PDB file of C-alpha atoms in Angstrom:
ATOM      1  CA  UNK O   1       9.473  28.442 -29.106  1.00 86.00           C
ATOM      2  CA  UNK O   2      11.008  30.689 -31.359  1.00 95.00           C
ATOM      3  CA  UNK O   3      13.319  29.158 -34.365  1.00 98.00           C
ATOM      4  CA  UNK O   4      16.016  32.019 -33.456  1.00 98.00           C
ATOM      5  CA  UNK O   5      17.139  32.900 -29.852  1.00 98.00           C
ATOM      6  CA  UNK O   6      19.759  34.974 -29.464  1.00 98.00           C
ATOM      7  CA  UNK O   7      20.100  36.298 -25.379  1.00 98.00           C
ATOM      8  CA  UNK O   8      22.694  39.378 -24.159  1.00 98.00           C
ATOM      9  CA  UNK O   9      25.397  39.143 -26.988  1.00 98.00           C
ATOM     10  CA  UNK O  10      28.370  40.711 -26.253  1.00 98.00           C
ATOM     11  CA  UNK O  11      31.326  41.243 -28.891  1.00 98.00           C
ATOM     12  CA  UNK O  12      34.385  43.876 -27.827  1.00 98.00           C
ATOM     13  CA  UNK O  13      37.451  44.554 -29.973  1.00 97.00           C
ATOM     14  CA  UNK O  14      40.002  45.980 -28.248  1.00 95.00           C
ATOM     15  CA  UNK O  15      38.472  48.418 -25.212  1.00 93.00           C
ATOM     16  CA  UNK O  16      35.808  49.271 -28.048  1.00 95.00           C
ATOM     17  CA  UNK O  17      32.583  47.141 -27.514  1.00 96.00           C
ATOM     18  CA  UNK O  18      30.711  46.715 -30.795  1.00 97.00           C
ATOM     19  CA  UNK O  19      27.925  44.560 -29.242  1.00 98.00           C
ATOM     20  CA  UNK O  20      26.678  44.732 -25.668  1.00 97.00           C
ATOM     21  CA  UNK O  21      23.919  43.056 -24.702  1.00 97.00           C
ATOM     22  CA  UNK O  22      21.731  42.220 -28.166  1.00 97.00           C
ATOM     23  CA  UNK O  23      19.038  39.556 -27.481  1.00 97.00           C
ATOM     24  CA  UNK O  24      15.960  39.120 -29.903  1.00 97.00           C
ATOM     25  CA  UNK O  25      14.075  36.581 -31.010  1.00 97.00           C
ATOM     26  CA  UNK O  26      13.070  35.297 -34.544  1.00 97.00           C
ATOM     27  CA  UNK O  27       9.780  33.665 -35.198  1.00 97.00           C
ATOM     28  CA  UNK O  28       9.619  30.999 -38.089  1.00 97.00           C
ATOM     29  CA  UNK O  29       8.222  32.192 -40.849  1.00 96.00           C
ATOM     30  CA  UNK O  30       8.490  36.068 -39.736  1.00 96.00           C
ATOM     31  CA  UNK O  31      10.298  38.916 -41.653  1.00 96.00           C
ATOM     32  CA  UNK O  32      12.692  40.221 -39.359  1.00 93.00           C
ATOM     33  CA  UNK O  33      15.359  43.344 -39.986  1.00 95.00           C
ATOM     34  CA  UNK O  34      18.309  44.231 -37.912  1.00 94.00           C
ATOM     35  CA  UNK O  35      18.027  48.626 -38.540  1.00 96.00           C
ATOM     36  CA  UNK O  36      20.691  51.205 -36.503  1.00 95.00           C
ATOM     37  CA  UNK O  37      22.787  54.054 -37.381  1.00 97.00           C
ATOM     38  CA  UNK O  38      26.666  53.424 -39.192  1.00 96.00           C
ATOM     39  CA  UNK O  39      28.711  52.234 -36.025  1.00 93.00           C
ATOM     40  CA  UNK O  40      25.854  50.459 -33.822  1.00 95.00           C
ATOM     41  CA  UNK O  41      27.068  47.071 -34.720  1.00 96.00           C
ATOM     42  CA  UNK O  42      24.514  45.519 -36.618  1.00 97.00           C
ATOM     43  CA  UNK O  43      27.498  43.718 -38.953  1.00 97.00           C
ATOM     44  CA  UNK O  44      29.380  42.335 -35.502  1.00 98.00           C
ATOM     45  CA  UNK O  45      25.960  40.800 -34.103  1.00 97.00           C
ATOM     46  CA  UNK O  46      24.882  39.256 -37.730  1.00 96.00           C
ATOM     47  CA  UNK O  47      28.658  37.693 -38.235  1.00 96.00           C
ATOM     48  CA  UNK O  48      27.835  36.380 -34.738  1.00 96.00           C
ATOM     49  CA  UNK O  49      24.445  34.937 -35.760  1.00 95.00           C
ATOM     50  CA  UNK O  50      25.957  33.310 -38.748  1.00 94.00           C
ATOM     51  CA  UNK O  51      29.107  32.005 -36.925  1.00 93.00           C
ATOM     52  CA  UNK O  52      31.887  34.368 -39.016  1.00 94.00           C
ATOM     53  CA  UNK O  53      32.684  36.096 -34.953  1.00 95.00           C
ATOM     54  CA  UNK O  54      32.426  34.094 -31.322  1.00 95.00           C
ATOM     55  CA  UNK O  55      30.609  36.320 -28.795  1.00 97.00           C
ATOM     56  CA  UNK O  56      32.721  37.649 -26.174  1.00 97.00           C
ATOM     57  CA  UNK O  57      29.332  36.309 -24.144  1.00 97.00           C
ATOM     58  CA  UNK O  58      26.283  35.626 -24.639  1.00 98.00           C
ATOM     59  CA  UNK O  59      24.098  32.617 -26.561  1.00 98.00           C
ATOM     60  CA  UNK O  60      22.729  31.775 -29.538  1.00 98.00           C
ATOM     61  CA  UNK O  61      20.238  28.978 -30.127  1.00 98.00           C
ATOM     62  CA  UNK O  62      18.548  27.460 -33.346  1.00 97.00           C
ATOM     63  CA  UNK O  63      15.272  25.636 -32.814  1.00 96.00           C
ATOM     64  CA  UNK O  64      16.347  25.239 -28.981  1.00 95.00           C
ATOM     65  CA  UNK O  65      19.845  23.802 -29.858  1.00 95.00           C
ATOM     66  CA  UNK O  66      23.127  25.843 -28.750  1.00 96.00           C
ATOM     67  CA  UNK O  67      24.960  27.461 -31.682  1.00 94.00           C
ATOM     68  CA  UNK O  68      27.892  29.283 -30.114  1.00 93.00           C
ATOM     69  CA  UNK O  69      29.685  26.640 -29.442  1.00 87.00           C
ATOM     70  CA  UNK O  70      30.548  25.173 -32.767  1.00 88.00           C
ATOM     71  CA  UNK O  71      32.657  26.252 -35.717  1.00 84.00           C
ATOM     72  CA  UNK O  72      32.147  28.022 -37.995  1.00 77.00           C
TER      73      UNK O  72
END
């Protein structure tokens, strides 16, 4: 099981969509780098990881347990 699971993020602001669709998976103990052009929305789907943003949809687990649920 992977200690990071993040499945078909979705963030919009406005009628712009920063995020649609992300999913990846982080292995413990891996090195792992989120890399795109300016404007992609690598920022959005990291404040999502890290709880700053709620996804629009979308879920985010650590070590199996649900993440986008809680506060901040």
């Amino acid at each position: 099981m992977p200690l990071l699971e993040v499945r078909d993020l979705h963030r919009s602001f406005g009628g712009i969509r920063a995020v649609n669709g992300a999913s990846f998976d982080v292995e413990a103990g891996s090195i792992t780098a989120l890399i795109g052009p300016n404007g992609a929305g690598k920022t959005t789907a990291f404040n999502m990881v890290n709880g700053v943003l709620r996804p629009d949809s979308g879920s985010i687990r650590l070590e199996g347990d649900e993440l986008t649920t809680l506060p901040p």
